[in-house]
PDB file of C-alpha atoms and ligand atoms in Angstrom:
ATOM      1  CA  MET A  15     -11.348 -58.222  63.184  1.00  0.00           C
ATOM      2  CA  SER A  16     -10.220 -61.813  63.313  1.00  0.00           C
ATOM      3  CA  ASP A  17     -13.645 -63.457  63.007  1.00  0.00           C
ATOM      4  CA  ARG A  18     -13.901 -62.237  59.228  1.00  0.00           C
ATOM      5  CA  TYR A  19     -10.823 -63.899  58.279  1.00  0.00           C
ATOM      6  CA  ILE A  20     -10.115 -67.646  57.991  1.00  0.00           C
ATOM      7  CA  LEU A  21      -6.349 -66.950  58.117  1.00  0.00           C
ATOM      8  CA  SER A  22      -4.544 -63.891  59.653  1.00  0.00           C
ATOM      9  CA  VAL A  23      -0.754 -63.588  58.899  1.00  0.00           C
ATOM     10  CA  GLU A  24       0.934 -60.884  60.963  1.00  0.00           C
ATOM     11  CA  ASP A  25       4.242 -59.626  61.235  1.00  0.00           C
ATOM     12  CA  LEU A  26       5.679 -63.324  59.899  1.00  0.00           C
ATOM     13  CA  THR A  27       9.303 -63.301  59.901  1.00  0.00           C
ATOM     14  CA  VAL A  28      11.801 -66.019  58.973  1.00  0.00           C
ATOM     15  CA  SER A  29      15.603 -65.386  59.047  1.00  0.00           C
ATOM     16  CA  PHE A  30      17.993 -68.097  57.539  1.00  0.00           C
ATOM     17  CA  ASP A  31      21.640 -67.272  58.827  1.00  0.00           C
ATOM     18  CA  GLY A  32      20.637 -63.435  59.138  1.00  0.00           C
ATOM     19  CA  PHE A  33      18.810 -63.245  55.657  1.00  0.00           C
ATOM     20  CA  LYS A  34      15.291 -62.507  56.186  1.00  0.00           C
ATOM     21  CA  ALA A  35      13.436 -64.582  53.327  1.00  0.00           C
ATOM     22  CA  VAL A  36       9.931 -63.463  54.811  1.00  0.00           C
ATOM     23  CA  ASN A  37      10.015 -60.088  56.244  1.00  0.00           C
ATOM     24  CA  ASP A  38       7.486 -58.648  58.688  1.00  0.00           C
ATOM     25  CA  LEU A  39       4.707 -59.995  56.314  1.00  0.00           C
ATOM     26  CA  SER A  40       0.985 -59.460  56.895  1.00  0.00           C
ATOM     27  CA  PHE A  41      -1.934 -60.565  54.857  1.00  0.00           C
ATOM     28  CA  TYR A  42      -5.576 -61.716  55.854  1.00  0.00           C
ATOM     29  CA  VAL A  43      -7.530 -64.500  54.021  1.00  0.00           C
ATOM     30  CA  GLU A  44     -11.402 -64.798  53.912  1.00  0.00           C
ATOM     31  CA  PRO A  45     -13.373 -67.835  53.780  1.00  0.00           C
ATOM     32  CA  ASN A  46     -14.255 -68.774  50.298  1.00  0.00           C
ATOM     33  CA  GLU A  47     -11.355 -66.603  49.007  1.00  0.00           C
ATOM     34  CA  CYS A  48      -8.850 -67.813  46.484  1.00  0.00           C
ATOM     35  CA  ARG A  49      -5.677 -65.756  47.232  1.00  0.00           C
ATOM     36  CA  VAL A  50      -3.022 -65.922  44.727  1.00  0.00           C
ATOM     37  CA  ILE A  51       0.688 -64.959  45.668  1.00  0.00           C
ATOM     38  CA  ILE A  52       2.902 -64.015  42.693  1.00  0.00           C
ATOM     39  CA  GLY A  53       6.210 -62.589  42.926  1.00  0.00           C
ATOM     40  CA  PRO A  54       9.754 -62.893  41.199  1.00  0.00           C
ATOM     41  CA  ASN A  55      11.865 -66.171  41.915  1.00  0.00           C
ATOM     42  CA  GLY A  56      13.252 -66.169  45.327  1.00  0.00           C
ATOM     43  CA  ALA A  57      10.518 -63.617  46.705  1.00  0.00           C
ATOM     44  CA  GLY A  58       9.758 -66.050  49.467  1.00  0.00           C
ATOM     45  CA  LYS A  59       6.431 -67.571  48.053  1.00  0.00           C
ATOM     46  CA  THR A  60       7.373 -71.156  48.952  1.00  0.00           C
ATOM     47  CA  THR A  61       8.718 -70.217  52.416  1.00  0.00           C
ATOM     48  CA  VAL A  62       5.408 -68.387  53.192  1.00  0.00           C
ATOM     49  CA  LEU A  63       3.567 -71.616  52.632  1.00  0.00           C
ATOM     50  CA  ASP A  64       6.376 -73.613  54.532  1.00  0.00           C
ATOM     51  CA  LEU A  65       5.916 -71.437  57.765  1.00  0.00           C
ATOM     52  CA  ILE A  66       2.109 -71.609  57.527  1.00  0.00           C
ATOM     53  CA  CYS A  67       1.950 -75.478  57.248  1.00  0.00           C
ATOM     54  CA  GLY A  68       4.674 -75.808  59.884  1.00  0.00           C
ATOM     55  CA  ARG A  69       7.416 -77.184  57.854  1.00  0.00           C
ATOM     56  CA  THR A  70       9.744 -74.065  58.523  1.00  0.00           C
ATOM     57  CA  LYS A  71       9.768 -72.562  62.004  1.00  0.00           C
ATOM     58  CA  ALA A  72       9.078 -68.825  62.034  1.00  0.00           C
ATOM     59  CA  THR A  73      11.634 -66.382  63.660  1.00  0.00           C
ATOM     60  CA  GLY A  74       8.783 -64.195  64.443  1.00  0.00           C
ATOM     61  CA  GLY A  75       4.985 -62.935  63.915  1.00  0.00           C
ATOM     62  CA  SER A  76       1.808 -65.017  64.264  1.00  0.00           C
ATOM     63  CA  VAL A  77      -0.263 -67.215  61.848  1.00  0.00           C
ATOM     64  CA  LYS A  78      -3.784 -67.708  63.050  1.00  0.00           C
ATOM     65  CA  PHE A  79      -6.129 -70.102  61.406  1.00  0.00           C
ATOM     66  CA  LYS A  80      -9.709 -69.959  62.652  1.00  0.00           C
ATOM     67  CA  GLY A  81      -8.265 -68.052  65.739  1.00  0.00           C
ATOM     68  CA  LYS A  82      -5.708 -70.789  66.559  1.00  0.00           C
ATOM     69  CA  GLU A  83      -1.976 -69.811  66.541  1.00  0.00           C
ATOM     70  CA  LEU A  84      -0.475 -72.501  64.110  1.00  0.00           C
ATOM     71  CA  LEU A  85       3.056 -71.261  65.009  1.00  0.00           C
ATOM     72  CA  ALA A  86       2.778 -72.971  68.277  1.00  0.00           C
ATOM     73  CA  MET A  87       1.611 -76.391  66.389  1.00  0.00           C
ATOM     74  CA  ARG A  88       3.286 -79.317  64.756  1.00  0.00           C
ATOM     75  CA  GLU A  89       2.843 -79.994  61.053  1.00  0.00           C
ATOM     76  CA  ASP A  90       0.563 -82.838  61.881  1.00  0.00           C
ATOM     77  CA  GLN A  91      -1.577 -80.987  64.076  1.00  0.00           C
ATOM     78  CA  ILE A  92      -1.701 -78.152  61.374  1.00  0.00           C
ATOM     79  CA  VAL A  93      -2.942 -80.713  59.167  1.00  0.00           C
ATOM     80  CA  HIS A  94      -5.469 -82.027  61.589  1.00  0.00           C
ATOM     81  CA  ALA A  95      -6.739 -78.421  62.241  1.00  0.00           C
ATOM     82  CA  GLY A  96      -7.591 -78.337  58.495  1.00  0.00           C
ATOM     83  CA  VAL A  97      -4.806 -77.113  56.513  1.00  0.00           C
ATOM     84  CA  GLY A  98      -3.763 -78.909  53.503  1.00  0.00           C
ATOM     85  CA  ARG A  99      -0.770 -78.456  51.426  1.00  0.00           C
ATOM     86  CA  LYS A 100       0.462 -79.386  48.050  1.00  0.00           C
ATOM     87  CA  PHE A 101       3.825 -79.149  46.915  1.00  0.00           C
ATOM     88  CA  GLN A 102       5.417 -78.380  43.703  1.00  0.00           C
ATOM     89  CA  THR A 103       6.115 -82.005  42.527  1.00  0.00           C
ATOM     90  CA  PRO A 104       3.170 -84.544  42.622  1.00  0.00           C
ATOM     91  CA  SER A 105       3.761 -87.359  45.097  1.00  0.00           C
ATOM     92  CA  VAL A 106       1.005 -89.770  44.387  1.00  0.00           C
ATOM     93  CA  TYR A 107       1.590 -93.548  44.833  1.00  0.00           C
ATOM     94  CA  GLU A 108       2.471 -94.535  41.135  1.00  0.00           C
ATOM     95  CA  ASP A 109       1.808 -98.444  41.787  1.00  0.00           C
ATOM     96  CA  LEU A 110      -1.721 -97.978  43.249  1.00  0.00           C
ATOM     97  CA  THR A 111      -4.915 -97.029  41.243  1.00  0.00           C
ATOM     98  CA  VAL A 112      -6.629 -93.843  41.458  1.00  0.00           C
ATOM     99  CA  PHE A 113      -9.237 -95.373  43.764  1.00  0.00           C
ATOM    100  CA  GLU A 114      -6.623 -96.775  46.174  1.00  0.00           C
ATOM    101  CA  ASN A 115      -4.644 -93.195  46.237  1.00  0.00           C
ATOM    102  CA  LEU A 116      -7.847 -91.551  47.220  1.00  0.00           C
ATOM    103  CA  GLU A 117      -8.871 -94.312  49.576  1.00  0.00           C
ATOM    104  CA  LEU A 118      -5.337 -94.195  51.465  1.00  0.00           C
ATOM    105  CA  SER A 119      -5.883 -90.419  51.772  1.00  0.00           C
ATOM    106  CA  TYR A 120      -9.429 -91.069  53.438  1.00  0.00           C
ATOM    107  CA  PRO A 121      -9.081 -89.837  57.119  1.00  0.00           C
ATOM    108  CA  LYS A 122     -10.485 -93.029  58.625  1.00  0.00           C
ATOM    109  CA  GLY A 123      -7.668 -94.672  56.970  1.00  0.00           C
ATOM    110  CA  HIS A 124      -5.019 -93.117  59.033  1.00  0.00           C
ATOM    111  CA  GLY A 125      -3.737 -94.676  62.256  1.00  0.00           C
ATOM    112  CA  VAL A 126      -2.909 -98.381  62.883  1.00  0.00           C
ATOM    113  CA  PHE A 127      -6.449 -99.429  64.030  1.00  0.00           C
ATOM    114  CA  GLY A 128      -7.969 -97.166  61.364  1.00  0.00           C
ATOM    115  CA  ALA A 129      -5.993 -98.968  58.733  1.00  0.00           C
ATOM    116  CA  LEU A 130      -6.466-102.546  59.996  1.00  0.00           C
ATOM    117  CA  MET A 131      -9.942-102.038  60.104  1.00  0.00           C
ATOM    118  CA  PHE A 132     -10.787-100.009  57.251  1.00  0.00           C
ATOM    119  CA  GLN A 133     -13.262-101.390  54.986  1.00  0.00           C
ATOM    120  CA  ARG A 134     -14.566-100.256  51.841  1.00  0.00           C
ATOM    121  CA  ASP A 135     -17.924 -99.234  52.841  1.00  0.00           C
ATOM    122  CA  ASP A 136     -20.346 -97.424  51.019  1.00  0.00           C
ATOM    123  CA  PRO A 137     -19.950 -93.814  52.459  1.00  0.00           C
ATOM    124  CA  VAL A 138     -16.117 -94.164  51.652  1.00  0.00           C
ATOM    125  CA  LYS A 139     -16.877 -95.271  48.019  1.00  0.00           C
ATOM    126  CA  THR A 140     -19.479 -92.638  47.562  1.00  0.00           C
ATOM    127  CA  ARG A 141     -17.001 -90.006  48.851  1.00  0.00           C
ATOM    128  CA  ILE A 142     -14.180 -91.098  46.526  1.00  0.00           C
ATOM    129  CA  GLN A 143     -16.603 -91.203  43.661  1.00  0.00           C
ATOM    130  CA  GLU A 144     -17.696 -87.600  44.571  1.00  0.00           C
ATOM    131  CA  ILE A 145     -14.007 -86.480  44.582  1.00  0.00           C
ATOM    132  CA  ALA A 146     -12.973 -88.370  41.477  1.00  0.00           C
ATOM    133  CA  GLU A 147     -15.649 -86.570  39.510  1.00  0.00           C
ATOM    134  CA  THR A 148     -14.625 -83.137  40.916  1.00  0.00           C
ATOM    135  CA  ILE A 149     -10.902 -83.960  39.713  1.00  0.00           C
ATOM    136  CA  PHE A 150     -12.000 -85.083  36.480  1.00  0.00           C
ATOM    137  CA  LEU A 151     -10.519 -88.821  37.103  1.00  0.00           C
ATOM    138  CA  ASP A 152     -14.062 -90.625  37.590  1.00  0.00           C
ATOM    139  CA  ASP A 153     -13.207 -92.558  34.338  1.00  0.00           C
ATOM    140  CA  GLN A 154      -9.830 -93.493  35.707  1.00  0.00           C
ATOM    141  CA  LEU A 155     -10.455 -94.902  38.921  1.00  0.00           C
ATOM    142  CA  ASP A 156      -9.118 -98.342  38.444  1.00  0.00           C
ATOM    143  CA  GLU A 157      -6.048 -97.014  36.484  1.00  0.00           C
ATOM    144  CA  LYS A 158      -2.561 -97.015  37.986  1.00  0.00           C
ATOM    145  CA  ALA A 159      -1.237 -93.586  38.818  1.00  0.00           C
ATOM    146  CA  ALA A 160       1.934 -94.435  36.817  1.00  0.00           C
ATOM    147  CA  PHE A 161      -0.410 -94.224  33.694  1.00  0.00           C
ATOM    148  CA  LEU A 162      -1.761 -90.877  34.459  1.00  0.00           C
ATOM    149  CA  SER A 163      -0.585 -87.826  32.641  1.00  0.00           C
ATOM    150  CA  HIS A 164       1.494 -85.205  34.604  1.00  0.00           C
ATOM    151  CA  GLY A 165      -1.587 -82.836  34.764  1.00  0.00           C
ATOM    152  CA  GLN A 166      -3.812 -85.766  35.942  1.00  0.00           C
ATOM    153  CA  LYS A 167      -1.365 -86.711  38.906  1.00  0.00           C
ATOM    154  CA  GLN A 168      -1.615 -82.965  39.870  1.00  0.00           C
ATOM    155  CA  TRP A 169      -5.414 -83.420  39.968  1.00  0.00           C
ATOM    156  CA  LEU A 170      -4.955 -86.769  41.702  1.00  0.00           C
ATOM    157  CA  GLU A 171      -2.939 -84.959  44.368  1.00  0.00           C
ATOM    158  CA  ILE A 172      -5.545 -82.217  45.043  1.00  0.00           C
ATOM    159  CA  GLY A 173      -8.052 -84.793  45.274  1.00  0.00           C
ATOM    160  CA  MET A 174      -6.059 -86.609  47.961  1.00  0.00           C
ATOM    161  CA  LEU A 175      -6.060 -83.265  49.834  1.00  0.00           C
ATOM    162  CA  LEU A 176      -9.761 -82.710  49.157  1.00  0.00           C
ATOM    163  CA  ILE A 177     -10.843 -85.995  50.616  1.00  0.00           C
ATOM    164  CA  GLN A 178      -9.498 -84.664  53.942  1.00  0.00           C
ATOM    165  CA  ASP A 179     -12.010 -81.712  53.513  1.00  0.00           C
ATOM    166  CA  PRO A 180      -9.356 -78.991  54.565  1.00  0.00           C
ATOM    167  CA  GLU A 181     -10.762 -75.620  55.105  1.00  0.00           C
ATOM    168  CA  LEU A 182      -7.642 -74.227  53.868  1.00  0.00           C
ATOM    169  CA  LEU A 183      -5.976 -75.507  51.023  1.00  0.00           C
ATOM    170  CA  MET A 184      -2.380 -74.330  49.664  1.00  0.00           C
ATOM    171  CA  LEU A 185      -1.049 -75.265  46.320  1.00  0.00           C
ATOM    172  CA  ASP A 186       2.392 -74.380  45.092  1.00  0.00           C
ATOM    173  CA  GLU A 187       2.280 -73.865  41.345  1.00  0.00           C
ATOM    174  CA  PRO A 188      -0.370 -76.366  40.562  1.00  0.00           C
ATOM    175  CA  VAL A 189      -0.364 -75.968  36.652  1.00  0.00           C
ATOM    176  CA  ALA A 190       3.180 -75.910  36.162  1.00  0.00           C
ATOM    177  CA  GLY A 191       3.810 -78.415  33.105  1.00  0.00           C
ATOM    178  CA  MET A 192       0.066 -78.505  32.384  1.00  0.00           C
ATOM    179  CA  SER A 193      -1.431 -78.195  28.805  1.00  0.00           C
ATOM    180  CA  VAL A 194      -3.565 -74.911  28.259  1.00  0.00           C
ATOM    181  CA  ALA A 195      -6.741 -77.471  28.324  1.00  0.00           C
ATOM    182  CA  GLU A 196      -5.478 -78.687  31.673  1.00  0.00           C
ATOM    183  CA  ARG A 197      -4.873 -75.293  32.914  1.00  0.00           C
ATOM    184  CA  LYS A 198      -8.787 -74.325  32.140  1.00  0.00           C
ATOM    185  CA  LYS A 199      -9.937 -77.355  33.967  1.00  0.00           C
ATOM    186  CA  THR A 200      -7.637 -76.736  37.026  1.00  0.00           C
ATOM    187  CA  ALA A 201      -9.215 -73.163  37.051  1.00  0.00           C
ATOM    188  CA  GLU A 202     -12.659 -74.663  37.022  1.00  0.00           C
ATOM    189  CA  LEU A 203     -11.776 -77.013  39.498  1.00  0.00           C
ATOM    190  CA  LEU A 204     -10.504 -74.168  41.866  1.00  0.00           C
ATOM    191  CA  ASN A 205     -13.480 -72.284  41.226  1.00  0.00           C
ATOM    192  CA  ARG A 206     -15.955 -75.009  42.293  1.00  0.00           C
ATOM    193  CA  ILE A 207     -13.704 -76.178  45.535  1.00  0.00           C
ATOM    194  CA  ILE A 208     -13.651 -72.452  46.878  1.00  0.00           C
ATOM    195  CA  GLN A 209     -17.353 -72.632  47.467  1.00  0.00           C
ATOM    196  CA  ASP A 210     -16.570 -74.804  50.649  1.00  0.00           C
ATOM    197  CA  ARG A 211     -12.990 -73.538  51.515  1.00  0.00           C
ATOM    198  CA  SER A 212     -10.413 -71.033  50.985  1.00  0.00           C
ATOM    199  CA  VAL A 213      -7.548 -71.575  48.668  1.00  0.00           C
ATOM    200  CA  ILE A 214      -3.940 -69.991  48.455  1.00  0.00           C
ATOM    201  CA  VAL A 215      -2.056 -70.528  45.294  1.00  0.00           C
ATOM    202  CA  ILE A 216       1.322 -69.693  44.193  1.00  0.00           C
ATOM    203  CA  GLU A 217       1.418 -69.049  40.545  1.00  0.00           C
ATOM    204  CA  HIS A 218       3.237 -67.384  37.499  1.00  0.00           C
ATOM    205  CA  ASP A 219       0.750 -68.040  34.904  1.00  0.00           C
ATOM    206  CA  MET A 220      -1.410 -64.595  34.710  1.00  0.00           C
ATOM    207  CA  GLY A 221      -4.056 -65.951  32.483  1.00  0.00           C
ATOM    208  CA  PHE A 222      -4.726 -68.681  35.263  1.00  0.00           C
ATOM    209  CA  VAL A 223      -4.316 -66.185  37.889  1.00  0.00           C
ATOM    210  CA  ALA A 224      -7.062 -64.016  36.170  1.00  0.00           C
ATOM    211  CA  ASP A 225      -9.294 -67.115  36.088  1.00  0.00           C
ATOM    212  CA  ILE A 226      -8.958 -67.900  39.783  1.00  0.00           C
ATOM    213  CA  ALA A 227      -7.902 -65.084  42.066  1.00  0.00           C
ATOM    214  CA  THR A 228     -10.392 -63.180  44.572  1.00  0.00           C
ATOM    215  CA  ARG A 229      -7.230 -61.204  45.477  1.00  0.00           C
ATOM    216  CA  VAL A 230      -3.554 -61.117  44.681  1.00  0.00           C
ATOM    217  CA  THR A 231      -0.668 -60.563  46.749  1.00  0.00           C
ATOM    218  CA  VAL A 232       2.500 -59.612  45.006  1.00  0.00           C
ATOM    219  CA  LEU A 233       5.599 -60.687  47.311  1.00  0.00           C
ATOM    220  CA  HIS A 234       8.950 -59.144  46.729  1.00  0.00           C
ATOM    221  CA  GLN A 235      11.779 -59.792  49.090  1.00  0.00           C
ATOM    222  CA  GLY A 236       9.711 -61.232  51.547  1.00  0.00           C
ATOM    223  CA  GLN A 237       7.288 -58.439  51.769  1.00  0.00           C
ATOM    224  CA  THR A 238       3.983 -57.472  50.064  1.00  0.00           C
ATOM    225  CA  LEU A 239       4.905 -55.091  47.478  1.00  0.00           C
ATOM    226  CA  SER A 240       1.111 -54.750  46.346  1.00  0.00           C
ATOM    227  CA  GLU A 241      -2.220 -56.330  47.068  1.00  0.00           C
ATOM    228  CA  GLY A 242      -5.923 -56.277  45.617  1.00  0.00           C
ATOM    229  CA  SER A 243      -7.633 -57.329  42.631  1.00  0.00           C
ATOM    230  CA  MET A 244      -5.719 -58.669  39.743  1.00  0.00           C
ATOM    231  CA  GLU A 245      -6.755 -55.294  37.739  1.00  0.00           C
ATOM    232  CA  ARG A 246      -5.179 -53.320  40.693  1.00  0.00           C
ATOM    233  CA  VAL A 247      -1.833 -54.950  41.197  1.00  0.00           C
ATOM    234  CA  GLN A 248      -1.485 -55.249  37.530  1.00  0.00           C
ATOM    235  CA  ASN A 249      -1.648 -51.505  37.066  1.00  0.00           C
ATOM    236  CA  ASP A 250       0.474 -50.651  40.191  1.00  0.00           C
ATOM    237  CA  PRO A 251       3.629 -49.059  39.200  1.00  0.00           C
ATOM    238  CA  LYS A 252       5.636 -50.505  41.780  1.00  0.00           C
ATOM    239  CA  VAL A 253       4.641 -54.192  40.475  1.00  0.00           C
ATOM    240  CA  ILE A 254       5.515 -52.918  36.951  1.00  0.00           C
ATOM    241  CA  GLU A 255       8.849 -51.820  37.941  1.00  0.00           C
ATOM    242  CA  VAL A 256       9.914 -55.033  39.608  1.00  0.00           C
ATOM    243  CA  TYR A 257       8.668 -57.239  36.808  1.00  0.00           C
ATOM    244  CA  LEU A 258       9.811 -54.761  33.782  1.00  0.00           C
ATOM    245  CA  GLY A 259      12.419 -52.775  35.423  1.00  0.00           C
ATOM    246  CA  HIS A 260      15.542 -54.910  34.978  1.00  0.00           C
TER     247      HIS A 260
HETATM  248  P1  LIG B  11      10.009 -68.510  45.908  1.00  0.00           P
HETATM  249  O1  LIG B  11       9.081 -69.596  46.144  1.00  0.00           O
HETATM  250  O2  LIG B  11       9.373 -67.098  45.865  1.00  0.00           O
HETATM  251  O3  LIG B  11      10.842 -68.493  44.458  1.00  0.00           O
HETATM  252  P2  LIG B  11      11.539 -69.325  48.165  1.00  0.00           P
HETATM  253  O4  LIG B  11      10.458 -68.872  49.458  1.00  0.00           O
HETATM  254  O5  LIG B  11      11.763 -70.597  47.742  1.00  0.00           O
HETATM  255  O6  LIG B  11      11.031 -68.400  47.076  1.00  0.00           O
HETATM  256  O7  LIG B  11      12.665 -68.542  48.641  1.00  0.00           O
HETATM  257  C1  LIG B  11      13.083 -67.442  49.232  1.00  0.00           C
HETATM  258  C2  LIG B  11      14.512 -67.036  49.412  1.00  0.00           C
HETATM  259  O8  LIG B  11      14.953 -67.797  50.769  1.00  0.00           O
HETATM  260  C3  LIG B  11      15.626 -67.635  48.524  1.00  0.00           C
HETATM  261  O9  LIG B  11      16.465 -66.585  48.384  1.00  0.00           O
HETATM  262  C4  LIG B  11      15.972 -68.901  48.902  1.00  0.00           C
HETATM  263  O10 LIG B  11      17.404 -69.204  48.594  1.00  0.00           O
HETATM  264  C5  LIG B  11      15.902 -68.634  50.501  1.00  0.00           C
HETATM  265  N1  LIG B  11      15.558 -70.074  51.252  1.00  0.00           N
HETATM  266  C6  LIG B  11      14.702 -70.644  51.269  1.00  0.00           C
HETATM  267  N2  LIG B  11      14.345 -71.614  51.967  1.00  0.00           N
HETATM  268  C7  LIG B  11      15.588 -71.615  52.852  1.00  0.00           C
HETATM  269  C8  LIG B  11      16.272 -72.524  53.867  1.00  0.00           C
HETATM  270  N3  LIG B  11      15.617 -73.468  54.377  1.00  0.00           N
HETATM  271  N4  LIG B  11      17.599 -72.153  53.964  1.00  0.00           N
HETATM  272  C9  LIG B  11      18.133 -70.993  53.492  1.00  0.00           C
HETATM  273  N5  LIG B  11      17.785 -70.208  52.607  1.00  0.00           N
HETATM  274  C10 LIG B  11      16.347 -70.499  52.257  1.00  0.00           C
HETATM  275 MG1  LIG B  12       8.776 -71.371  45.046  1.00  0.00          MG
END
C-alpha cells in the first residue's frame, strides 16, 4: 500500500500542554497530486505542515515520505530528502536581485566550499532561467526583490524552493494578498509543477482551490472531517455544518 503514496501520514498527533492541535490524523498523498487542506481557523492546518517538515515535534504517529520516517529526522535532513516548505510570509532577500535569490537557493551553492567555489556556470544559469520562466519572472531577473509586488515575491519564494527540485512541496496560503490575476497565474503555476512532484497547499480561496485541487482534505479540530474531490467535500453535510452552522 505504501508504494502507491509519496507521503503517508498515519495517526499523527501533537499535544501542546494537553491540547491536541493535531489528533490521530491520517492521510495519503499520491505522486503528482495537489492536495489542498482547508478548514476553519485553528483547525491545525499550519501545525500539520510544521510536523511534516520537522519544525514541530510530533507526540505520536508516523509520517513516511518515500518510505522514510520523517518524524525521526531533523528539519535539514527532511529538506535534503526532498521536502520543501513555504511559510505564509515571503522571506526573499530584498536587497538581492531575482537572479541572486535563485542562485543562492541553488543546491550547489550550499555549504562553505560550495559557496566559495560557486561559479555562475552555464548549467546553473540555464536552470535559473528555466525557473524564472516558470514563476513568471524572466523579465525581472536583474530587478531587486524589494521592487517586486507582493505576489511576485511569493512566486520568487516558490522558485527558490523549486530550484532545489523537491518531490513534495508544501505551501501555506500562497495566494493570500494576491490580485485575482495573480491567483489565476499561481493556479497555472501549480498545475504545471505537479507534473514533476506532489504539492500540499493550505488555502481558503475556494475558487483557487477548485482550480488546483486533485483532492481536498477538510481539517476540523485536528482531525479529518471530510476528504475527496472538491465537489464531494463541498456537498458533505458535515462540512456544510462546520462552515455555515454557527
Ligand atoms: P490553522 O493553521 O488551521 O489556522 P494552527 O495549526 O495554526 O491552525 O493552530 C491549531 C491550534 O493549535 C490553534 O489552537 C493554535 O493556537 C494551537 N497551536 C499551534 N501551535 C502551537 C504551539 N506551538 N503551542 C501551543 N499551541 C499551538
Ligand atoms: Mg494556518
